[in-house]
């Protein structure tokens, strides 16, 4: 009797433990996400607008500020007063937003020119700190032909963003570009010739990876350019390095011109023979070489089959066809029965028989003398070298023209390209934190969606602690088996579990 009493007492206490729901501590909610109190789906997490963790020359996330600070170009065409940039821009969420509330700048018009720009919060001078520029691009509809690169516009007191156009001076151009099967990731900087003062574009070598998937997978991707005071650069996609190089060795054309060049006044002598081989002048065409022989001839060995039907046509009128009842001779012309292959011709053939054509065994083509080594060959002509009158040595090409604004000047055959989370800074730690607050969450949401389905069907949970939205699991008499917890009650429940009765 006492054994049953203690057993029931233990079961009752255990049921209370499992039935009680811990209170949710609002102060311990996930720091990276917050619940949307107005959402009809309280389990979905929403975006928290990011803020830079330190010094930055420019940031833009569009979540709360929209177009603030951005200026749409009103530049006119060269030959008319019409605005050349007719393409529309919008600030909106993406089609399949994984984290509600996360907005971006979207290029909206198909096959139109677009231009928009914003001043940096403070200009970036190329002195003794690195330049880090980073932003996200999302080809929501893929991309047929078009660019998604940005321009870091040169600092100029006369710069008017309303007149921003393709010839506006820039210091750096960086970002993805695609047309046809050409997938590119540009890094171009305008280098100033210290002798003449003229600017020339220098193009970085191609990245070391296949870029196609970044244009076709319809996922957002993070593009990062780091330019360092030691005259090196690095390009990353989704935080993975895809290209590293030096301004001195990996740019085309070279930053510094050659010290010597070919003398433009030194002309090749008339008797200089630079042909490695020549036609053998002693070779003669053979007498039996027939240049006029045709490539193909009728087969002389072929014979007409005995059952060939010379008088039968290859096609005959379709006996099963009938003139449509609504056929109008004046409108449609005389009706003619459609023609079909003559079934009598299937056995051997019909009509006029001709020899089949075969390759001519005697065909040799136009005769050419065989090639021999040129006894007068002197080698390739190379003019003498002279000092390059335009030579200079820029020992620090990192010192580019200061940057005053950022702009997108684009044409695209595909619309709905989203740009988001721009940052320009010299502090790598600030950029790393910006990535954690922006791109890392976006990437996690897309990865989770691929593993577990659409966000409507899951929510972000970092630990096994009870969180808001967890369902209560009530312990019932039918679901609770005290024998599963015999380790807690020991000898008291052992007879009960073994079925011993008193």
mmCIF file of N, CA and C in Angstrom, residues 350-422:
data_model
loop_
_atom_site.group_PDB
_atom_site.id
_atom_site.type_symbol
_atom_site.label_atom_id
_atom_site.label_comp_id
_atom_site.label_asym_id
_atom_site.label_seq_id
_atom_site.Cartn_x
_atom_site.Cartn_y
_atom_site.Cartn_z
ATOM 1 N N UNK A 350 11.654 6.565 -108.832
ATOM 2 C CA UNK A 350 10.830 7.045 -109.930
ATOM 3 C C UNK A 350 11.516 8.222 -110.616
ATOM 4 N N UNK A 351 11.001 8.549 -111.795
ATOM 5 C CA UNK A 351 11.486 9.698 -112.534
ATOM 6 C C UNK A 351 12.755 9.412 -113.292
ATOM 7 N N UNK A 352 13.443 10.475 -113.709
ATOM 8 C CA UNK A 352 14.661 10.334 -114.486
ATOM 9 C C UNK A 352 15.798 9.834 -113.598
ATOM 10 N N UNK A 353 16.421 8.715 -114.015
ATOM 11 C CA UNK A 353 17.520 8.141 -113.219
ATOM 12 C C UNK A 353 18.831 8.807 -113.572
ATOM 13 N N UNK A 354 19.640 9.120 -112.553
ATOM 14 C CA UNK A 354 20.977 9.683 -112.779
ATOM 15 C C UNK A 354 21.984 8.928 -111.930
ATOM 16 N N UNK A 355 23.244 8.949 -112.378
ATOM 17 C CA UNK A 355 24.313 8.304 -111.625
ATOM 18 C C UNK A 355 24.517 9.017 -110.281
ATOM 19 N N UNK A 356 24.681 8.276 -109.198
ATOM 20 C CA UNK A 356 25.018 8.926 -107.918
ATOM 21 C C UNK A 356 26.408 9.561 -108.001
ATOM 22 N N UNK A 357 26.619 10.609 -107.212
ATOM 23 C CA UNK A 357 27.878 11.356 -107.213
ATOM 24 C C UNK A 357 28.845 10.760 -106.189
ATOM 25 N N UNK A 358 30.110 10.590 -106.587
ATOM 26 C CA UNK A 358 31.148 10.087 -105.685
ATOM 27 C C UNK A 358 32.359 11.011 -105.767
ATOM 28 N N UNK A 359 33.298 10.864 -104.800
ATOM 29 C CA UNK A 359 34.537 11.643 -104.823
ATOM 30 C C UNK A 359 35.400 11.197 -106.003
ATOM 31 N N UNK A 360 35.995 12.152 -106.667
ATOM 32 C CA UNK A 360 36.855 11.863 -107.830
ATOM 33 C C UNK A 360 38.206 11.349 -107.359
ATOM 34 N N UNK A 361 38.538 10.096 -107.669
ATOM 35 C CA UNK A 361 39.838 9.559 -107.222
ATOM 36 C C UNK A 361 41.031 10.259 -107.868
ATOM 37 N N UNK A 362 40.823 10.962 -108.976
ATOM 38 C CA UNK A 362 41.919 11.653 -109.667
ATOM 39 C C UNK A 362 42.021 13.135 -109.280
ATOM 40 N N UNK A 363 41.197 13.571 -108.368
ATOM 41 C CA UNK A 363 41.214 14.981 -107.988
ATOM 42 C C UNK A 363 42.476 15.292 -107.174
ATOM 43 N N UNK A 364 43.193 16.353 -107.526
ATOM 44 C CA UNK A 364 44.415 16.729 -106.826
ATOM 45 C C UNK A 364 44.418 18.210 -106.437
ATOM 46 N N UNK A 365 43.506 18.993 -107.009
ATOM 47 C CA UNK A 365 43.430 20.402 -106.671
ATOM 48 C C UNK A 365 44.518 21.222 -107.331
ATOM 49 N N UNK A 366 44.630 22.475 -106.905
ATOM 50 C CA UNK A 366 45.620 23.380 -107.492
ATOM 51 C C UNK A 366 47.011 23.016 -106.981
ATOM 52 N N UNK A 367 47.953 22.960 -107.873
ATOM 53 C CA UNK A 367 49.312 22.564 -107.490
ATOM 54 C C UNK A 367 50.031 23.722 -106.786
ATOM 55 N N UNK A 368 50.758 23.366 -105.709
ATOM 56 C CA UNK A 368 51.571 24.349 -104.995
ATOM 57 C C UNK A 368 52.954 23.759 -104.769
ATOM 58 N N UNK A 369 53.939 24.586 -104.914
ATOM 59 C CA UNK A 369 55.312 24.123 -104.681
ATOM 60 C C UNK A 369 55.510 23.835 -103.194
ATOM 61 N N UNK A 370 56.259 22.806 -102.862
ATOM 62 C CA UNK A 370 56.512 22.513 -101.440
ATOM 63 C C UNK A 370 57.344 23.622 -100.794
ATOM 64 N N UNK A 371 57.180 23.769 -99.462
ATOM 65 C CA UNK A 371 57.894 24.801 -98.721
ATOM 66 C C UNK A 371 59.253 24.269 -98.257
ATOM 67 N N UNK A 372 60.270 25.142 -98.289
ATOM 68 C CA UNK A 372 61.607 24.804 -97.805
ATOM 69 C C UNK A 372 62.096 25.942 -96.920
ATOM 70 N N UNK A 373 63.141 25.660 -96.135
ATOM 71 C CA UNK A 373 63.734 26.716 -95.315
ATOM 72 C C UNK A 373 64.300 27.813 -96.207
ATOM 73 N N UNK A 374 64.059 29.050 -95.799
ATOM 74 C CA UNK A 374 64.516 30.203 -96.569
ATOM 75 C C UNK A 374 66.013 30.427 -96.323
ATOM 76 N N UNK A 375 66.829 30.252 -97.340
ATOM 77 C CA UNK A 375 68.284 30.449 -97.126
ATOM 78 C C UNK A 375 68.653 31.901 -96.829
ATOM 79 N N UNK A 376 67.786 32.849 -97.142
ATOM 80 C CA UNK A 376 68.072 34.259 -96.901
ATOM 81 C C UNK A 376 67.394 34.796 -95.634
ATOM 82 N N UNK A 377 66.821 33.894 -94.851
ATOM 83 C CA UNK A 377 66.087 34.317 -93.649
ATOM 84 C C UNK A 377 67.036 34.964 -92.644
ATOM 85 N N UNK A 378 66.680 36.148 -92.172
ATOM 86 C CA UNK A 378 67.502 36.879 -91.215
ATOM 87 C C UNK A 378 66.858 36.979 -89.833
ATOM 88 N N UNK A 379 65.648 36.444 -89.696
ATOM 89 C CA UNK A 379 64.953 36.556 -88.419
ATOM 90 C C UNK A 379 63.933 37.679 -88.431
ATOM 91 N N UNK A 380 63.133 37.733 -87.353
ATOM 92 C CA UNK A 380 62.118 38.784 -87.262
ATOM 93 C C UNK A 380 62.786 40.146 -87.106
ATOM 94 N N UNK A 381 62.254 41.124 -87.800
ATOM 95 C CA UNK A 381 62.804 42.476 -87.719
ATOM 96 C C UNK A 381 62.418 43.126 -86.395
ATOM 97 N N UNK A 382 63.407 43.613 -85.696
ATOM 98 C CA UNK A 382 63.184 44.326 -84.435
ATOM 99 C C UNK A 382 63.925 45.650 -84.521
ATOM 100 N N UNK A 383 63.228 46.760 -84.416
ATOM 101 C CA UNK A 383 63.935 48.057 -84.480
ATOM 102 C C UNK A 383 64.820 48.241 -83.256
ATOM 103 N N UNK A 384 65.806 49.053 -83.393
ATOM 104 C CA UNK A 384 66.688 49.342 -82.260
ATOM 105 C C UNK A 384 65.889 50.055 -81.167
ATOM 106 N N UNK A 385 66.321 49.910 -79.944
ATOM 107 C CA UNK A 385 65.628 50.531 -78.814
ATOM 108 C C UNK A 385 66.261 51.877 -78.479
ATOM 109 N N UNK A 386 65.403 52.736 -77.966
ATOM 110 C CA UNK A 386 65.843 54.065 -77.528
ATOM 111 C C UNK A 386 65.191 54.348 -76.184
ATOM 112 N N UNK A 387 65.708 55.261 -75.415
ATOM 113 C CA UNK A 387 65.041 55.635 -74.153
ATOM 114 C C UNK A 387 63.629 56.143 -74.419
ATOM 115 N N UNK A 388 62.698 55.691 -73.595
ATOM 116 C CA UNK A 388 61.297 56.093 -73.739
ATOM 117 C C UNK A 388 61.141 57.552 -73.302
ATOM 118 N N UNK A 389 60.782 58.427 -74.236
ATOM 119 C CA UNK A 389 60.653 59.846 -73.847
ATOM 120 C C UNK A 389 59.505 60.086 -72.885
ATOM 121 N N UNK A 390 58.553 59.142 -72.803
ATOM 122 C CA UNK A 390 57.409 59.305 -71.898
ATOM 123 C C UNK A 390 57.556 58.454 -70.639
ATOM 124 N N UNK A 391 58.760 57.996 -70.371
ATOM 125 C CA UNK A 391 58.954 57.123 -69.211
ATOM 126 C C UNK A 391 58.787 57.902 -67.909
ATOM 127 N N UNK A 392 58.187 57.237 -66.950
ATOM 128 C CA UNK A 392 58.136 57.747 -65.590
ATOM 129 C C UNK A 392 58.060 56.542 -64.656
ATOM 130 N N UNK A 393 58.341 56.760 -63.419
ATOM 131 C CA UNK A 393 58.222 55.703 -62.415
ATOM 132 C C UNK A 393 57.387 56.224 -61.257
ATOM 133 N N UNK A 394 56.172 55.681 -61.164
ATOM 134 C CA UNK A 394 55.295 56.014 -60.040
ATOM 135 C C UNK A 394 55.534 54.956 -58.977
ATOM 136 N N UNK A 395 56.195 55.334 -57.912
ATOM 137 C CA UNK A 395 56.531 54.363 -56.869
ATOM 138 C C UNK A 395 55.380 54.095 -55.909
ATOM 139 N N UNK A 396 54.313 54.898 -55.998
ATOM 140 C CA UNK A 396 53.184 54.690 -55.091
ATOM 141 C C UNK A 396 51.866 54.992 -55.801
ATOM 142 N N UNK A 397 51.451 54.123 -56.752
ATOM 143 C CA UNK A 397 50.184 54.367 -57.460
ATOM 144 C C UNK A 397 48.963 54.292 -56.558
ATOM 145 N N UNK A 398 49.133 53.792 -55.326
ATOM 146 C CA UNK A 398 48.016 53.786 -54.369
ATOM 147 C C UNK A 398 47.488 55.195 -54.131
ATOM 148 N N UNK A 399 48.346 56.185 -54.247
ATOM 149 C CA UNK A 399 47.931 57.573 -53.994
ATOM 150 C C UNK A 399 47.093 58.075 -55.171
ATOM 151 N N UNK A 400 45.878 57.618 -55.247
ATOM 152 C CA UNK A 400 44.953 57.991 -56.322
ATOM 153 C C UNK A 400 44.235 59.290 -55.961
ATOM 154 N N UNK A 401 43.393 59.723 -56.880
ATOM 155 C CA UNK A 401 42.567 60.905 -56.634
ATOM 156 C C UNK A 401 41.557 60.596 -55.534
ATOM 157 N N UNK A 402 41.403 61.479 -54.588
ATOM 158 C CA UNK A 402 40.469 61.266 -53.473
ATOM 159 C C UNK A 402 39.058 61.005 -53.990
ATOM 160 N N UNK A 403 38.303 60.235 -53.209
ATOM 161 C CA UNK A 403 36.938 59.863 -53.582
ATOM 162 C C UNK A 403 35.957 60.751 -52.827
ATOM 163 N N UNK A 404 34.954 61.267 -53.563
ATOM 164 C CA UNK A 404 33.971 62.140 -52.931
ATOM 165 C C UNK A 404 32.554 61.622 -52.966
ATOM 166 N N UNK A 405 32.272 60.651 -53.849
ATOM 167 C CA UNK A 405 30.896 60.152 -53.983
ATOM 168 C C UNK A 405 30.915 58.735 -54.528
ATOM 169 N N UNK A 406 29.777 58.086 -54.449
ATOM 170 C CA UNK A 406 29.605 56.733 -54.975
ATOM 171 C C UNK A 406 28.428 56.753 -55.936
ATOM 172 N N UNK A 407 28.544 56.069 -57.068
ATOM 173 C CA UNK A 407 27.484 56.122 -58.067
ATOM 174 C C UNK A 407 27.285 54.807 -58.796
ATOM 175 N N UNK A 408 26.074 54.617 -59.287
ATOM 176 C CA UNK A 408 25.720 53.487 -60.150
ATOM 177 C C UNK A 408 25.251 54.069 -61.476
ATOM 178 N N UNK A 409 25.999 53.802 -62.535
ATOM 179 C CA UNK A 409 25.655 54.296 -63.871
ATOM 180 C C UNK A 409 25.637 53.063 -64.764
ATOM 181 N N UNK A 410 24.414 52.551 -65.040
ATOM 182 C CA UNK A 410 24.271 51.199 -65.576
ATOM 183 C C UNK A 410 23.246 51.125 -66.699
ATOM 184 N N UNK A 411 23.424 50.131 -67.536
ATOM 185 C CA UNK A 411 22.406 49.707 -68.504
ATOM 186 C C UNK A 411 22.256 48.207 -68.328
ATOM 187 N N UNK A 412 21.003 47.730 -68.353
ATOM 188 C CA UNK A 412 20.780 46.297 -68.183
ATOM 189 C C UNK A 412 19.580 45.856 -68.994
ATOM 190 N N UNK A 413 19.737 44.714 -69.648
ATOM 191 C CA UNK A 413 18.626 44.130 -70.383
ATOM 192 C C UNK A 413 17.651 43.446 -69.428
ATOM 193 N N UNK A 414 18.120 43.162 -68.211
ATOM 194 C CA UNK A 414 17.296 42.507 -67.194
ATOM 195 C C UNK A 414 17.041 43.479 -66.052
ATOM 196 N N UNK A 415 15.804 43.529 -65.592
ATOM 197 C CA UNK A 415 15.441 44.446 -64.503
ATOM 198 C C UNK A 415 15.537 43.751 -63.143
ATOM 199 N N UNK A 416 15.166 44.501 -62.108
ATOM 200 C CA UNK A 416 15.056 43.995 -60.730
ATOM 201 C C UNK A 416 16.385 43.498 -60.173
ATOM 202 N N UNK A 417 17.446 44.276 -60.426
ATOM 203 C CA UNK A 417 18.735 44.012 -59.801
ATOM 204 C C UNK A 417 18.765 44.785 -58.488
ATOM 205 N N UNK A 418 18.995 44.084 -57.399
ATOM 206 C CA UNK A 418 18.983 44.721 -56.075
ATOM 207 C C UNK A 418 20.405 44.970 -55.578
ATOM 208 N N UNK A 419 20.619 46.173 -55.017
ATOM 209 C CA UNK A 419 21.884 46.562 -54.397
ATOM 210 C C UNK A 419 21.610 46.857 -52.924
ATOM 211 N N UNK A 420 22.539 46.456 -52.063
ATOM 212 C CA UNK A 420 22.259 46.644 -50.635
ATOM 213 C C UNK A 420 23.563 46.706 -49.836
ATOM 214 N N UNK A 421 23.445 47.317 -48.664
ATOM 215 C CA UNK A 421 24.477 47.312 -47.630
ATOM 216 C C UNK A 421 25.850 47.768 -48.130
ATOM 217 N N UNK A 422 25.865 48.973 -48.728
ATOM 218 C CA UNK A 422 27.125 49.592 -49.143
ATOM 219 C C UNK A 422 27.907 50.035 -47.913
#
